[in-house]
Short mmCIF file of the C-alpha atoms (twelve columns), coordinates in Angstrom:
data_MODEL
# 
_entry.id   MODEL 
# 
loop_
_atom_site.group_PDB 
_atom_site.id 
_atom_site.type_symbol 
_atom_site.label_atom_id 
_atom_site.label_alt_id 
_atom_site.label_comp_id 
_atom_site.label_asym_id 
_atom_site.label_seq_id 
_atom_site.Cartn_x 
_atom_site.Cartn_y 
_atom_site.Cartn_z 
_atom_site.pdbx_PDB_model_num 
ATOM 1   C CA . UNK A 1   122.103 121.744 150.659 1 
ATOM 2   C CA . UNK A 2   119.580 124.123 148.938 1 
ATOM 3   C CA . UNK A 3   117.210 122.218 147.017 1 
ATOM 4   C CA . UNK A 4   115.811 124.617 143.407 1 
ATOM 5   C CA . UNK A 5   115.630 124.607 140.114 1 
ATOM 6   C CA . UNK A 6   117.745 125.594 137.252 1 
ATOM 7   C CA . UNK A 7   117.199 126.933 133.969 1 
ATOM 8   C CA . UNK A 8   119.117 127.021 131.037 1 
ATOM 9   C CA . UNK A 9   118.720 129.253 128.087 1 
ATOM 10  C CA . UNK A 10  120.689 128.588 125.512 1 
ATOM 11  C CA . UNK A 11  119.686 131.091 122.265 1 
ATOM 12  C CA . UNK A 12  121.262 131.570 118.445 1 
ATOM 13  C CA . UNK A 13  120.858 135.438 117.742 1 
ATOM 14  C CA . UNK A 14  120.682 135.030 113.512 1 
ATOM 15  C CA . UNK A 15  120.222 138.545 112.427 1 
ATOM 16  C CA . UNK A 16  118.307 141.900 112.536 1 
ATOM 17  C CA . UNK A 17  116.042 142.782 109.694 1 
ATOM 18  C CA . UNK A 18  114.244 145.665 108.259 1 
ATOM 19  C CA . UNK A 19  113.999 145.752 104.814 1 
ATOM 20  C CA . UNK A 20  114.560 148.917 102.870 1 
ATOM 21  C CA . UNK A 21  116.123 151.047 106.289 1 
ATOM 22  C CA . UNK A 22  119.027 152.915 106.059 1 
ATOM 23  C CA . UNK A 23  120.329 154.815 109.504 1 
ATOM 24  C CA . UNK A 24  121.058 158.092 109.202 1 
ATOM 25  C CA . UNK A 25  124.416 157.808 111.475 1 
ATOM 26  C CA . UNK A 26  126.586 155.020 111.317 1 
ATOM 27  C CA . UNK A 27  127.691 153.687 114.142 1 
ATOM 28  C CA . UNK A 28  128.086 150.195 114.859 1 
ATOM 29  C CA . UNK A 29  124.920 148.034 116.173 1 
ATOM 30  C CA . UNK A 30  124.547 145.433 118.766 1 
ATOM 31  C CA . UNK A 31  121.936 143.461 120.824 1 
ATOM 32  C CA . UNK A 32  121.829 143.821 124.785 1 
ATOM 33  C CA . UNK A 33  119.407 141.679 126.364 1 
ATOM 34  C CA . UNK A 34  118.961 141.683 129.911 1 
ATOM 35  C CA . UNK A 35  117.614 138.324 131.353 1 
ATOM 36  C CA . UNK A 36  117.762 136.918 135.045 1 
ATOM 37  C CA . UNK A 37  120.226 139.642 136.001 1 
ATOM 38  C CA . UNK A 38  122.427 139.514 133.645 1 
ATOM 39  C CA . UNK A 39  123.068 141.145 130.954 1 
ATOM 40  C CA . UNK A 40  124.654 139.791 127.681 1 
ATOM 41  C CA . UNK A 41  125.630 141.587 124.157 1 
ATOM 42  C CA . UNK A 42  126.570 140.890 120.823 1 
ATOM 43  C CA . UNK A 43  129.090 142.414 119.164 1 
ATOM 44  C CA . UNK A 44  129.034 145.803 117.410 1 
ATOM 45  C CA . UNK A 45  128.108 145.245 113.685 1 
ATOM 46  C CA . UNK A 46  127.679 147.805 110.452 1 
ATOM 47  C CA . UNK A 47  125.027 149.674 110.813 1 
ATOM 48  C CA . UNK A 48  123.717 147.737 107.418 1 
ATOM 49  C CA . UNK A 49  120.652 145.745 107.275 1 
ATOM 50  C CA . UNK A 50  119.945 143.044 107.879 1 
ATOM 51  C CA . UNK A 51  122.826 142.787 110.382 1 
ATOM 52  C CA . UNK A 52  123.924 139.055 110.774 1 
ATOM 53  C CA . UNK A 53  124.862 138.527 114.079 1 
ATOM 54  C CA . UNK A 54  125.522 134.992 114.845 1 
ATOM 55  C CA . UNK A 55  125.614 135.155 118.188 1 
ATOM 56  C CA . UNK A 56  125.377 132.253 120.564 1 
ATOM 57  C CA . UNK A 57  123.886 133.098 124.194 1 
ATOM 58  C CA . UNK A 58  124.103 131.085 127.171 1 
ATOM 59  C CA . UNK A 59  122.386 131.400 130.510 1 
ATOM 60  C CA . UNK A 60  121.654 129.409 133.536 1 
ATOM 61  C CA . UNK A 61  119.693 130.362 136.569 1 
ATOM 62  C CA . UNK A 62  118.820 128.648 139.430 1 
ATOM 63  C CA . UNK A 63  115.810 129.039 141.262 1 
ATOM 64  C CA . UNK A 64  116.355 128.420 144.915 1 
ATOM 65  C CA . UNK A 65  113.784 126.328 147.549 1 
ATOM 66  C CA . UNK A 66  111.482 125.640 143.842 1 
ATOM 67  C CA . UNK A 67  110.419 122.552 144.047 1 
ATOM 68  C CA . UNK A 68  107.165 122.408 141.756 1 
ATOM 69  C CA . UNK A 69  107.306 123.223 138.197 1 
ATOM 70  C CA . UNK A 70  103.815 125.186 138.297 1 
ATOM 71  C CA . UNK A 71  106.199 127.827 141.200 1 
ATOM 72  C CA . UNK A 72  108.894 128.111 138.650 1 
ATOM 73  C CA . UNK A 73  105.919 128.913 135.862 1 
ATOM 74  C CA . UNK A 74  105.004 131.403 137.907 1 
ATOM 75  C CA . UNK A 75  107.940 132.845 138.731 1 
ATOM 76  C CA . UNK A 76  108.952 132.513 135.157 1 
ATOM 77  C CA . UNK A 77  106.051 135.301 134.998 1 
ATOM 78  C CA . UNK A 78  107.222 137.716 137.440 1 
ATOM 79  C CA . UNK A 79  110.741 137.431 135.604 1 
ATOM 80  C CA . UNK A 80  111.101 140.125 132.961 1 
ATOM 81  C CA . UNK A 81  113.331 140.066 129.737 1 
ATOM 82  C CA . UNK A 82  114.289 143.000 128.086 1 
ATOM 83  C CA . UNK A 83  116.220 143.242 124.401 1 
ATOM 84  C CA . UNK A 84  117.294 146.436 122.697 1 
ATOM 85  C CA . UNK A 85  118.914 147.453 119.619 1 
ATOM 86  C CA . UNK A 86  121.427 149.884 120.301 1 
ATOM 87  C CA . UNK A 87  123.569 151.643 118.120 1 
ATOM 88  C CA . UNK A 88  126.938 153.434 119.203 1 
ATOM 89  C CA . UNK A 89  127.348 156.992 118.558 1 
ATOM 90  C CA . UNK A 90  130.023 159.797 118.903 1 
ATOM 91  C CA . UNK A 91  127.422 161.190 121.878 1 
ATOM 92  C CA . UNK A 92  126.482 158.009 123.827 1 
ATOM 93  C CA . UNK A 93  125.020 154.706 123.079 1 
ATOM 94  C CA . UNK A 94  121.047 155.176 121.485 1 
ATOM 95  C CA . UNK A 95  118.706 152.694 122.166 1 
ATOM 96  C CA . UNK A 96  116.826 152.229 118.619 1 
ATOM 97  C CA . UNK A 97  114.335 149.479 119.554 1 
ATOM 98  C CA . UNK A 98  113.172 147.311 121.989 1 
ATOM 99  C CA . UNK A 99  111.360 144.555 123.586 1 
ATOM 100 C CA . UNK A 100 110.095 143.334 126.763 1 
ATOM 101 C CA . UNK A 101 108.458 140.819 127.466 1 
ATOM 102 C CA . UNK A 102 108.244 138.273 130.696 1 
ATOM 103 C CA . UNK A 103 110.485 135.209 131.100 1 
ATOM 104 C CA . UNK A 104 107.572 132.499 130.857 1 
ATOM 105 C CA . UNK A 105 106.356 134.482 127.285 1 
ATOM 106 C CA . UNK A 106 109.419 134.588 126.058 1 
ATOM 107 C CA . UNK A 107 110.809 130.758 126.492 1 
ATOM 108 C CA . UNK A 108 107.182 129.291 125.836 1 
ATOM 109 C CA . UNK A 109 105.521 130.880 123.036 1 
ATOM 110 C CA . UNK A 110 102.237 129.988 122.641 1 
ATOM 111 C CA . UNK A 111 102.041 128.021 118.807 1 
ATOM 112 C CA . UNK A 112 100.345 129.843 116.591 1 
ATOM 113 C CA . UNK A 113 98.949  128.312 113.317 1 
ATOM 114 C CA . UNK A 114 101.688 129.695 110.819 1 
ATOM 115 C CA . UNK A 115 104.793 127.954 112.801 1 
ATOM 116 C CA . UNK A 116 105.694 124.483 111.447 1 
ATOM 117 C CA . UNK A 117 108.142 123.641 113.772 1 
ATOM 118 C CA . UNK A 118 106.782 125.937 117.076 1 
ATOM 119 C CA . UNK A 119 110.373 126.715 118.770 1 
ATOM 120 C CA . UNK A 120 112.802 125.915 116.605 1 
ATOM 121 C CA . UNK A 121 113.166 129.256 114.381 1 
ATOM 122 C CA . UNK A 122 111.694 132.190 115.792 1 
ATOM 123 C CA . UNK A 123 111.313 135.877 115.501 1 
ATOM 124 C CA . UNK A 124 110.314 138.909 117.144 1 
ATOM 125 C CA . UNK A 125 109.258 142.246 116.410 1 
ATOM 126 C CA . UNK A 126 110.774 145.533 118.599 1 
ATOM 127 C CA . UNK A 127 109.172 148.617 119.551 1 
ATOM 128 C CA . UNK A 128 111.114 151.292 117.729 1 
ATOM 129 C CA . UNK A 129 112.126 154.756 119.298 1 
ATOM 130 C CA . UNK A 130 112.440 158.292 118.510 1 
ATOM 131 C CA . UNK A 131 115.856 157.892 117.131 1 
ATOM 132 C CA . UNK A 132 114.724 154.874 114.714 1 
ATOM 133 C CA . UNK A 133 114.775 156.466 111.415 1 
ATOM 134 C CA . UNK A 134 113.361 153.174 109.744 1 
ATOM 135 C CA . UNK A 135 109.522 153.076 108.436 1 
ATOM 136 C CA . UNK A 136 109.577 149.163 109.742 1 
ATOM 137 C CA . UNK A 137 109.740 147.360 113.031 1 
ATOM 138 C CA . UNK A 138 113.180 145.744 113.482 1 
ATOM 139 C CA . UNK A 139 112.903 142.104 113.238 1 
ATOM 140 C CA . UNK A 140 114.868 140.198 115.395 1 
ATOM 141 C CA . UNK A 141 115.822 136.366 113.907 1 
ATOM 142 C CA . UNK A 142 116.519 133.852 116.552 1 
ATOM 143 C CA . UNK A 143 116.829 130.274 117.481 1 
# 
């Protein structure tokens, strides 16, 4: 038997926020985040901000022939996670916004002073794209 270790994420998608934006087209919106190999969406929501998602995400990865937890931080590092805003349209899905960001960032945030609870309510802001037509960042709202 293969000795590893596993990891389980296990996230709450809340909502997408950028106050005052209204898209120019309207096709429906949804998150794709890409994370260990796989990738996982929401589903398609108004194109109406904020857009509540309420999504529940679930992943588990095992690391094979990790034994130390200072490997799996590492490799946690070399991991990358990738989120984007996408928005269906009559010509193809558009990618609006996104982040990226490696595994070991993204599950272990460093605290910073303004967090009361470091973890437990978090958000994130995306790198928008040419076919963003908002003045903000998206925000996206997560547990």
């Amino acid at each position: 038997m293969v000795k590893g270790l596993k990891v389980s994420v296990d996230l709450n998608l809340d909502a997408v926020s950028s106050p005052g934006t209204v898209l120019g087209t309207r096709g429906p919106l949804y998150i794709e985040m890409q994370i260990f190999r796989h990738v996982l969406r929401s589903e398609a929501s108004p194109s109406i901000f904020p857009v509540l998602l309420h999504k529940r995400l679930n992943i588990t990865h095992i690391f094979p022939y990790l034994t130390d937890p200072g490997q799996l931080a590492s490799e946690l590092a070399k991991q990358m996670i990738s989120i984007k805003l996408i928005q269906e349209g009559a010509l193809g899905d558009q990618i609006l916004a996104h982040y990226a960001a490696s595994a070991r960032d993204f599950l272990f945030p460093t605290p910073s002073l303004s967090d009361t609870y470091p973890g437990v309510h978090r958000e994130i802001l995306m790198n928008r794209t040419q076919f963003y037509t908002g003045l903000l960042e998206p925000k996206l709202e997560f547990r």
